[in-house]
Coordinates of C-alpha atoms in Angstrom, one line a residue:
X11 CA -9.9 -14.4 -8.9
X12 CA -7.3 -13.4 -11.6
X13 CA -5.8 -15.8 -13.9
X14 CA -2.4 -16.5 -13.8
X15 CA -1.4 -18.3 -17.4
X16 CA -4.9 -19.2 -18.2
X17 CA -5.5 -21.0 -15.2
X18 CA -7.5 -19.3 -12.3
X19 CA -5.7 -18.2 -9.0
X20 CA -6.3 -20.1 -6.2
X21 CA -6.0 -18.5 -2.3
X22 CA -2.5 -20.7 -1.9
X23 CA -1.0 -20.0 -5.4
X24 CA -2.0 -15.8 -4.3
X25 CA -0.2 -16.7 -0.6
X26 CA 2.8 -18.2 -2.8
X27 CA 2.7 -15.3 -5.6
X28 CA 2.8 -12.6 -2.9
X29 CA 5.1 -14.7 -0.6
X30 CA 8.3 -14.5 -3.8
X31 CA 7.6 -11.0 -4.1
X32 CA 7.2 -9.4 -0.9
X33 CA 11.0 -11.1 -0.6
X34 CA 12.4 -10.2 -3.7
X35 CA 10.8 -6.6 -4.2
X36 CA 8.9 -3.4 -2.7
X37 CA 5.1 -3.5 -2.4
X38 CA 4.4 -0.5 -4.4
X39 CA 1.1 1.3 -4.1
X40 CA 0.3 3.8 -7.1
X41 CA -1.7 6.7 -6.9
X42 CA -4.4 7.6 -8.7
X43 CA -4.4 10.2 -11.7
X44 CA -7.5 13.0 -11.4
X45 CA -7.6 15.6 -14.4
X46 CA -7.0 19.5 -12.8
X47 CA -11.0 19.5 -12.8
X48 CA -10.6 16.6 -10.5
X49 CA -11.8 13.7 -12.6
X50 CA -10.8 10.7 -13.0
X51 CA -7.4 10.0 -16.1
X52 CA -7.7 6.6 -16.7
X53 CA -4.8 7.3 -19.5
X54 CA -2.7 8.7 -17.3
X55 CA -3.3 6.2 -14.5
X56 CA -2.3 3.8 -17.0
X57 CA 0.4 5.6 -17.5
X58 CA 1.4 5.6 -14.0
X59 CA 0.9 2.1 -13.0
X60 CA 2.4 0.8 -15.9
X61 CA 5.8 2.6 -14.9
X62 CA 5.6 1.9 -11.5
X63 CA 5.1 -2.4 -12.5
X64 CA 7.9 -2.1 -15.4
X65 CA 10.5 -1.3 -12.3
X66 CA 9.4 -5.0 -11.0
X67 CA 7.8 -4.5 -7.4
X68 CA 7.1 -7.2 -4.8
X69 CA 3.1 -6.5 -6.0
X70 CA 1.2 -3.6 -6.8
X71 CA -1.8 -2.4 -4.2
X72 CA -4.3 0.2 -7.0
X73 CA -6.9 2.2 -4.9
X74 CA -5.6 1.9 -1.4
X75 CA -5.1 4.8 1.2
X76 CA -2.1 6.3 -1.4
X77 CA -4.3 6.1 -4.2
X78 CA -7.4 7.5 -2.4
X79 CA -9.6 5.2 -2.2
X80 CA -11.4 7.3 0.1
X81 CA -12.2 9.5 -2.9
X82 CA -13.4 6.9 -5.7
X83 CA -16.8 6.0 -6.4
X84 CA -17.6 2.7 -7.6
X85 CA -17.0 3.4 -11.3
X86 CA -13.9 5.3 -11.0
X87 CA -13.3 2.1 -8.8
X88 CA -13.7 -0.3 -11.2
X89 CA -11.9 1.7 -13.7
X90 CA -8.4 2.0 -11.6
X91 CA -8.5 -1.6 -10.4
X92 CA -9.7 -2.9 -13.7
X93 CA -6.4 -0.8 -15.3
X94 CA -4.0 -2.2 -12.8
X95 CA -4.9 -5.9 -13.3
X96 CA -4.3 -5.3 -17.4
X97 CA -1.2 -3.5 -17.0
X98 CA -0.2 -6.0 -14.1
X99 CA -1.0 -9.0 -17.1
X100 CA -0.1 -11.4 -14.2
X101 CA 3.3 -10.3 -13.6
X102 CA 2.9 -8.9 -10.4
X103 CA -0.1 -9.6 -8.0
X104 CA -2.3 -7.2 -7.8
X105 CA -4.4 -6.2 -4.6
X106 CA -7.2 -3.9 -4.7
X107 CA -8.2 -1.4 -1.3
X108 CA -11.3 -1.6 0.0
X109 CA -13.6 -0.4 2.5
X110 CA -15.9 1.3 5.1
X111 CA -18.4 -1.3 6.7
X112 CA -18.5 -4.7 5.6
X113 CA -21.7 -4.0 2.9
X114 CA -20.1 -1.3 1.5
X115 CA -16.5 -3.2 1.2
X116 CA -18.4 -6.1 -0.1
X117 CA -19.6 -4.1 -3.1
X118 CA -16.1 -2.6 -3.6
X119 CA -14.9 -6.4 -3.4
X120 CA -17.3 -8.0 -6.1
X121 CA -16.3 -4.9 -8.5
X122 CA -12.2 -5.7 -7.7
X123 CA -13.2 -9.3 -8.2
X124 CA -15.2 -8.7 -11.6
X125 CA -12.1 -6.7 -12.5
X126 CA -9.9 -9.3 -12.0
X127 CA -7.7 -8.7 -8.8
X128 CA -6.0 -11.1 -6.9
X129 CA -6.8 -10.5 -3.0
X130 CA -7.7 -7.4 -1.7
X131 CA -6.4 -5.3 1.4
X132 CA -9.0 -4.5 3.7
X133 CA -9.0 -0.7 4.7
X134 CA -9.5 0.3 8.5
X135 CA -13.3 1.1 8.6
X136 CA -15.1 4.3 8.9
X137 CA -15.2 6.5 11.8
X138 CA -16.1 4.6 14.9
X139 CA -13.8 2.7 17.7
X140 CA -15.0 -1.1 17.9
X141 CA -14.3 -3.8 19.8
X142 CA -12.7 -6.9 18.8
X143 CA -15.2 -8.8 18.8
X144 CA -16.4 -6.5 15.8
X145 CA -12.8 -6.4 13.7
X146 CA -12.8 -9.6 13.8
X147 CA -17.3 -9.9 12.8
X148 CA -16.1 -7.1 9.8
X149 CA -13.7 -9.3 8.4
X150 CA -15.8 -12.4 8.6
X151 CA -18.8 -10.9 7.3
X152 CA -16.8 -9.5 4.0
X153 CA -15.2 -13.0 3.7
X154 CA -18.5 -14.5 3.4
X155 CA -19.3 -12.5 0.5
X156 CA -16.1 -12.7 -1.6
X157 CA -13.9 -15.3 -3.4
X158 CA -10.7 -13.1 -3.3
X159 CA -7.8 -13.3 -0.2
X160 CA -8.1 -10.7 2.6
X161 CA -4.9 -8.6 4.1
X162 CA -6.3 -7.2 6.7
X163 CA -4.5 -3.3 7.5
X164 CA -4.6 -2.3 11.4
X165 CA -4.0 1.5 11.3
X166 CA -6.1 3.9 13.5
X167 CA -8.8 2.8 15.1
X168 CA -8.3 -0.8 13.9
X169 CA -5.5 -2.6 16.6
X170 CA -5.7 -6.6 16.7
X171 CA -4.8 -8.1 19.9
X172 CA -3.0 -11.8 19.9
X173 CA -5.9 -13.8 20.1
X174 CA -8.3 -11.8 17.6
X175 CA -5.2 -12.6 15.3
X176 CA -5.4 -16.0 15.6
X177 CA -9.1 -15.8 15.0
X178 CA -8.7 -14.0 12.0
X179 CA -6.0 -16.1 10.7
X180 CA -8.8 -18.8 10.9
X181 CA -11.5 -17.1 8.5
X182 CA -10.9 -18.9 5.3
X183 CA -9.4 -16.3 2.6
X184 CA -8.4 -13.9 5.5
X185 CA -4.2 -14.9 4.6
X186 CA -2.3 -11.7 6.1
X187 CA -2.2 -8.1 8.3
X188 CA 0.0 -5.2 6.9
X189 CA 0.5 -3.3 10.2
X190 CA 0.5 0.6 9.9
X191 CA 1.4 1.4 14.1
X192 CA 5.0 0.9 14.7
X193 CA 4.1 -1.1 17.8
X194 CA 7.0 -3.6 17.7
X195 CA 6.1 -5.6 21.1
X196 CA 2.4 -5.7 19.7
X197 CA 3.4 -6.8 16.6
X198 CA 5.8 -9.4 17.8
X199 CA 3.4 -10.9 19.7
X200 CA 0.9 -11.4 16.8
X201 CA 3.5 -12.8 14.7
X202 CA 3.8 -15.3 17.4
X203 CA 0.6 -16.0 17.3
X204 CA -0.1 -16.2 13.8
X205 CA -0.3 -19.5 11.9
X206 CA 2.8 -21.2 10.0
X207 CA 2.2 -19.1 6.4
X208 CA 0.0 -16.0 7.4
X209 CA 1.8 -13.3 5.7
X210 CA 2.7 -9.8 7.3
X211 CA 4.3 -6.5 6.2
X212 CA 5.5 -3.0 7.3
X213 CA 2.7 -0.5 6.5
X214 CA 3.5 2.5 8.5
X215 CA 4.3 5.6 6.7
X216 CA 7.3 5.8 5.0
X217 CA 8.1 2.7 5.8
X218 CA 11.2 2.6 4.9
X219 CA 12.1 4.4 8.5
X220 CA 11.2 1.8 10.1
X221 CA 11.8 -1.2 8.3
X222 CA 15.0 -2.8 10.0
X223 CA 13.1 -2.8 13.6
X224 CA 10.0 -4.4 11.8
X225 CA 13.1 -6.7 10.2
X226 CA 13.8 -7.8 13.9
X227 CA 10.3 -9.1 14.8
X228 CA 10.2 -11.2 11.6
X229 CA 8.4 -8.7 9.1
X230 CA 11.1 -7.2 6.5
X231 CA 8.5 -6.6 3.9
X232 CA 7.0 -3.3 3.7
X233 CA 5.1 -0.7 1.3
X234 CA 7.2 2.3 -0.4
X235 CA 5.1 5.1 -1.1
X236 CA 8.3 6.4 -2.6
X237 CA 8.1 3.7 -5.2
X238 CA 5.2 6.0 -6.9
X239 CA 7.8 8.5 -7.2
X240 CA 11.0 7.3 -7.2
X241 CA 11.4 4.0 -7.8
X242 CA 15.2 4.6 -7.9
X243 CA 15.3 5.1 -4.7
X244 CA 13.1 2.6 -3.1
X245 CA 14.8 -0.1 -5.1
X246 CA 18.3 0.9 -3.9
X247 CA 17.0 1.1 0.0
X248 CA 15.4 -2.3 -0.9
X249 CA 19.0 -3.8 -2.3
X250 CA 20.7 -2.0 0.7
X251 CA 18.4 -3.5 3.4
X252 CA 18.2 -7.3 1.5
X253 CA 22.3 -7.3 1.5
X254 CA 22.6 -5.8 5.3
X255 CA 24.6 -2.7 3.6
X256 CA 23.6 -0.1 6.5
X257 CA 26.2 2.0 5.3
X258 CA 23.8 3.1 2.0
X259 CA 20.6 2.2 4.4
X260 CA 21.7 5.0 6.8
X261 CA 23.2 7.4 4.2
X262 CA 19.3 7.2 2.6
X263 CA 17.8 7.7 5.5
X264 CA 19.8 10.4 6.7
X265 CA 20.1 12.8 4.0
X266 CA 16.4 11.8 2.2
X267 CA 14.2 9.6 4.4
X268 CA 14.2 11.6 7.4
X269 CA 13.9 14.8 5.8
X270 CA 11.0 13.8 3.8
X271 CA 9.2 12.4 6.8
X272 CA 9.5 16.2 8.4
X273 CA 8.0 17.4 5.7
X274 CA 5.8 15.3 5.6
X275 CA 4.4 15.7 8.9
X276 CA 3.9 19.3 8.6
X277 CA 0.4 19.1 7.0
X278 CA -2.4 16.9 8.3
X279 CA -2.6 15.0 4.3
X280 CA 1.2 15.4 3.1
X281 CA 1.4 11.7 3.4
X282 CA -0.4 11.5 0.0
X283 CA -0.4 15.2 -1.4
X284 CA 3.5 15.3 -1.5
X285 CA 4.2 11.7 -2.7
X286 CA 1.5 13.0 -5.6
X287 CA 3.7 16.2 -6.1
X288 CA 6.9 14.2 -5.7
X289 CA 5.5 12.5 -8.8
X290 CA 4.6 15.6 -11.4
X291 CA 7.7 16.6 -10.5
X292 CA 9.0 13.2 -12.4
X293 CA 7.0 13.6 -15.3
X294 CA 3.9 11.2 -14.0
X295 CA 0.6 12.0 -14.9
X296 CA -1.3 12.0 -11.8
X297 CA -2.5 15.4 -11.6
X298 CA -4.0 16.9 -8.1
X299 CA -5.0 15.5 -5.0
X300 CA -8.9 15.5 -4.4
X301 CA -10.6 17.3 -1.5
X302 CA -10.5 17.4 1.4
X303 CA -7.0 16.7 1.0
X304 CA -4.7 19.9 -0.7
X305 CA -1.5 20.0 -2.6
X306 CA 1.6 21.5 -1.3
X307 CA 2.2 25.1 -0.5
X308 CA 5.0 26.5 -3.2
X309 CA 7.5 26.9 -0.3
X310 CA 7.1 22.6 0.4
X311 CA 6.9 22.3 -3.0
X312 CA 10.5 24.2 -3.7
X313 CA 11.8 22.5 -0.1
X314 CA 10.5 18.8 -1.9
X315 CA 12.3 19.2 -5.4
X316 CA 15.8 19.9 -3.5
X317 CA 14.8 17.0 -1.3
X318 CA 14.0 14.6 -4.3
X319 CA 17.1 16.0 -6.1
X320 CA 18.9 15.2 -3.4
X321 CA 17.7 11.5 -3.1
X322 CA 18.0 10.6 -6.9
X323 CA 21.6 11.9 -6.9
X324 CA 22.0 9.2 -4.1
X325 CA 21.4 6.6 -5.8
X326 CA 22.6 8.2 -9.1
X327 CA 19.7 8.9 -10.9
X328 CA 18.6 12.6 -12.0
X329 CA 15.1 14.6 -11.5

């Protein structure tokens, strides 16, 4: 595991760590810079982390679904997570995506580990439908062969029932779910079920749509992909919702949130290509998206600067 002022992490001091910040800030998840030849820019990943941790996030997720993991091989891998957790310098935790089946997540985990992340979030895996019998065998089998804390992330094909959570919540280092299906009466139940301690959060896209019903079930920490763009905004919808101000929540949502979510959902990938367009058009660094996902047509592109315009004069800030 990391260190955390010279001492090394254990599982409870990563629970507490992410515990304060998940209340006191987003969980920002930062994308990863590619070249226009669709290489890897470690300098201008460092670039772009390093912003998105001087705004002060809950905790800082490098190579997950927004940073396309999907698309890294294990160097570029090491390199992303590696920058993250030196940028990071223990001021933020930081958790590492990984992957696929449990052998190829394992290797992806003893990299994050060598590289010095605290816990990593475990990605839904590849392809097939499984029972859950086998979500709850993947997970096992990965915390076998890793020292660092497990979020597990149902999304897809991955959907824990009530008493696969409790069995989860008992594989030691397994110490949370970030939930990406908007199934409040599901979700309440596994909260219910959950140990005293295991930690959830709002993972559904844009999350910020959603996050006073997940609020009402007893998960009001989420992920902001608009944190990688405009932290501005993410922060103020984070204030908003902390000091019950629905007045701002619903001006945000209205005239930015939902527009961006129809947008979004006009092109299977959007989820990631726009948030990484979002961010050029701030100045980051982060070049292209990698096949097979594509970067906005010029007509989204136009329609996604008046939208961000829009959103930063909210909160008075300026493209």
């Amino acid at each position: 595991m990391a260190q955390v002022n010279g001492e090394t992490e254990t599982t409870e001091t990563v629970v507490r760590r992410l515990r304060d910040g998940m209340a006191g800030g987003v969980l920002s998840f930062p994308l990863t810079s590619f070249h226009d030849d669709g290489s890897l820019d470690p300098d201008g990943f460092r670039t772009h982390v390093a912003a998105r941790i001087a705004t002060a996030p809950g905790a800082v997720f490098p190579a997950c679904g927004t940073g396309e993991f999907f698309s890294l091989d294990e160097d570029e891998y090491r390199t992303v997570v590696t920058i993250a957790v030196e940028e990071a310098a223990g001021r933020v935790p930081v958790v590492a995506g990984v992957g696929y089946g449990w052998a190829q997540a394992a290797r992806f985990a003893r990299i994050a580990e060598e590289a010095g992340a605290d816990a990593l979030l475990v990605l839904p895996h590849y392809l097939v439908a499984a029972p859950q019998d086998g979500l709850v065998a993947q997970l096992e089998q990965l915390a076998a062969r890793t020292r660092l804390p497990l979020i597990a992330y149902q999304r897809g094909q991955v959907a824990f029932t009530a008493s696969s959570l409790k069995r989860i919540a008992a594989i030691p280092g397994v110490i949370g779910l970030k939930d990406g299906h908007s199934d409040l009466d599901r979700l309440q139940r596994l909260t219910l079920a959950a140990p005293e301690g295991f930690l959830f959060f709002n993972g559904a896209s844009t999350a910020e749509i959603q996050a006073r019903a997940y609020a009402t079930v007893g998960v009001p920490a989420y992920s902001s992909a608009v944190h990688a763009f405009a932290p501005e905004i993410a922060n103020a919808f984070f204030t908003a919702l902390t000091d019950g101000d629905d007045k701002t929540i619903e001006r945000l949502l209205r005239d930015f949130y939902v527009p961006l979510v129809e947008l979004r959902d006009r092109v299977p990938g959007y989820a990631v290509s726009l948030v990484k367009a979002a961010a050029r058009l701030r100045g980051q660094p982060v070049g292209p998206v990698r096949a097979p996902l594509t970067d906005p047509s010029a007509a989204d592109l136009a329609e996604l600067t008046t939208l961000l315009t829009t959103g930063l004069d909210l909160v008075g800030a300026a493209l």
